[in-house]
């Protein structure tokens, strides 16, 4: 049981003189819901950017299912099984909801289709296109977005845009899903709904999820383990209750 | 499939107008009433459409600015025509020579597209614009200095040139080529690959995070566009003589860009109409202004362009345009057929799409702040 999906070793990056992330060691087990918390500017998003290849770490490395992914490009890392959402939503705004998800499905092996096949509209093109649409609808159904599928992504209300971003990331069939403040800007009802969806996709898709969130109720409701960052370094790590009640953590949040 | 998908006229609009012009003029030509100059105009319209539609792939769909489209046409015109001249000595059939040289000219231009795009597209920012601009100027200067291609006198294509007065086949072949290009381009943009391309334009960071191979698709689009421009060049070489370096200047690249902008980003129908319109205006000015008045051509052309661009963008005129434009009419027909509960068809996003390129800055047309222009939110790197 409990094999390690993500493992980071002394992961760190500095921008100029600033150590935005310093010596972070995290281990996340399969199907775990893991939290990454910390005050503003602690380096949480930077950790995500390191794990997805947006930045290359200046120190340390990370492994997905034992395979070293440090040094790979964003595309390669996604193909290996890490997908993410963004803190400031980055949807394909001028595309419909379903197209956003279809872009996520683009690289799935069962939907492979040579560009020249599409250029000539050979039968395979139609077959792939139809199968992709079916799959996209299935994914949208989980997020209760199926009825919105033909609307432009930018016309969705904020909460639904957040859900669509998760749906799109899920479409890439990841092993590890990184959610950057998924509940930001949601009302309590939507947050509750989102928690259920996250648990559901974890079970249905055999996912491991690492999430950043400021809403502590959300974190303690979902995550069994967390890492608390402050100024790029790990302040506390372990069971959610323990880590949140750590005097260092309370001090960091409340201030001296 | 259980039920046939409803056919939308607007999806086939481009084939319809191009096909109608082609067949219509063919019938008129058979009766012997087609004015001589018009078969010339038709060829010009045909290669302009190919150029505008292919550039729209790069600028409108991919969202990268290319300022050297005439350079790729230049490669096709010189090298494809040269090949055609060699070939015509061996092969008797003019049509076969034309088709083979068109493919070869296209492939050569595509090769140059690969050479230019490979380094330029990997960089962020406006490098592609700068590099393509330089490419266009360099390539024609090289041809100007090669003795095989007639140096400053240009490549004389007399032996393969079609006499459009007696032989109507060139514009038929040109229009057939336009149809093939349209077919391929429409298929591309309406496939999963087209989706990936528009995703890159909409949000490159997100596209990368979704595992889209951004470098591949940028290069792919760029090379395909160069291929089509090369084909247009070969048509040009069969239409006029000599093929002269001065034709493929920066001005001409900009003229193609103007067609794209005027027709609308990522609008294939728009590119077709704008290409035809601009070519027509140019043609009329050229043939009606002679002698001392010839110098006025540029002034009048510029004035017409300014009026067209302003008209196309004026916010006050938008309601009128919404009533008379073909797009609005299709929308009306569709709305009529739609059941009350239906939502907008998801094809809609192939049409009205802003790009990350600030076109009015590029063309230095300082427009009034309209509500129709929505630049991408400034992306802060990082998050
Ligand atoms: N590309 C960059 N160049 C320079 N500094 C950066 C860069 N990216 C992040 N930083 C810095 O790294 C630190 C951590 O930023 P990060 O965005 O990871 O914080 P965060 O924990 O996600 O905060 P928040 O809760 O506000 O989202 C900040 O001080 C930020 O200014
Ligand atoms: Mg952050």
CSV table of N, CA, C and O and ligand atoms in Angstrom, one decimal, chain A residues 40-46 87 180-181 212 214, chain B residues 383, ligand 2:
chain,number,residue,atom,x,y,z
A,40,UNK,N,1.0,34.9,2.8
A,40,UNK,CA,1.3,35.4,1.5
A,40,UNK,C,2.8,35.5,1.2
A,40,UNK,O,3.5,35.9,2.1
A,41,UNK,N,3.2,35.1,0.0
A,41,UNK,CA,4.6,35.3,-0.3
A,41,UNK,C,5.5,34.2,0.3
A,41,UNK,O,6.7,34.3,0.2
A,42,UNK,N,4.9,33.2,0.8
A,42,UNK,CA,5.7,32.1,1.5
A,42,UNK,C,6.4,31.3,0.5
A,42,UNK,O,7.4,30.6,0.8
A,43,UNK,N,6.0,31.3,-0.8
A,43,UNK,CA,6.7,30.4,-1.8
A,43,UNK,C,5.9,29.2,-2.2
A,43,UNK,O,6.4,28.3,-2.9
A,44,UNK,N,4.6,29.2,-1.9
A,44,UNK,CA,3.7,28.1,-2.3
A,44,UNK,C,3.6,27.9,-3.8
A,44,UNK,O,3.8,26.8,-4.3
A,45,UNK,N,3.2,29.0,-4.4
A,45,UNK,CA,3.0,28.9,-5.9
A,45,UNK,C,4.3,28.6,-6.6
A,45,UNK,O,4.4,27.9,-7.6
A,46,UNK,N,5.4,29.1,-6.0
A,46,UNK,CA,6.7,28.9,-6.6
A,46,UNK,C,7.0,27.4,-6.5
A,46,UNK,O,7.6,26.8,-7.4
A,87,UNK,N,-3.3,30.0,-9.8
A,87,UNK,CA,-3.9,30.9,-8.7
A,87,UNK,C,-4.7,32.0,-9.4
A,87,UNK,O,-5.9,32.2,-9.0
A,180,UNK,N,-4.0,25.2,-7.1
A,180,UNK,CA,-3.5,26.4,-6.5
A,180,UNK,C,-4.7,27.3,-6.0
A,180,UNK,O,-5.3,27.9,-6.9
A,181,UNK,N,-5.0,27.3,-4.8
A,181,UNK,CA,-6.1,28.0,-4.2
A,181,UNK,C,-7.4,27.7,-4.9
A,181,UNK,O,-8.0,28.7,-5.5
A,212,UNK,N,-2.9,24.1,-2.5
A,212,UNK,CA,-2.6,25.3,-1.7
A,212,UNK,C,-3.9,25.9,-1.4
A,212,UNK,O,-4.8,26.0,-2.2
A,214,UNK,N,-5.8,29.0,1.5
A,214,UNK,CA,-5.7,29.9,2.7
A,214,UNK,C,-6.8,29.6,3.6
A,214,UNK,O,-6.8,29.9,4.8
B,383,UNK,N,2.8,33.0,-11.2
B,383,UNK,CA,1.6,32.3,-10.8
B,383,UNK,C,0.9,31.4,-11.8
B,383,UNK,O,0.5,31.9,-12.8
C,2,LIG,MG1,0.4,31.8,-4.6
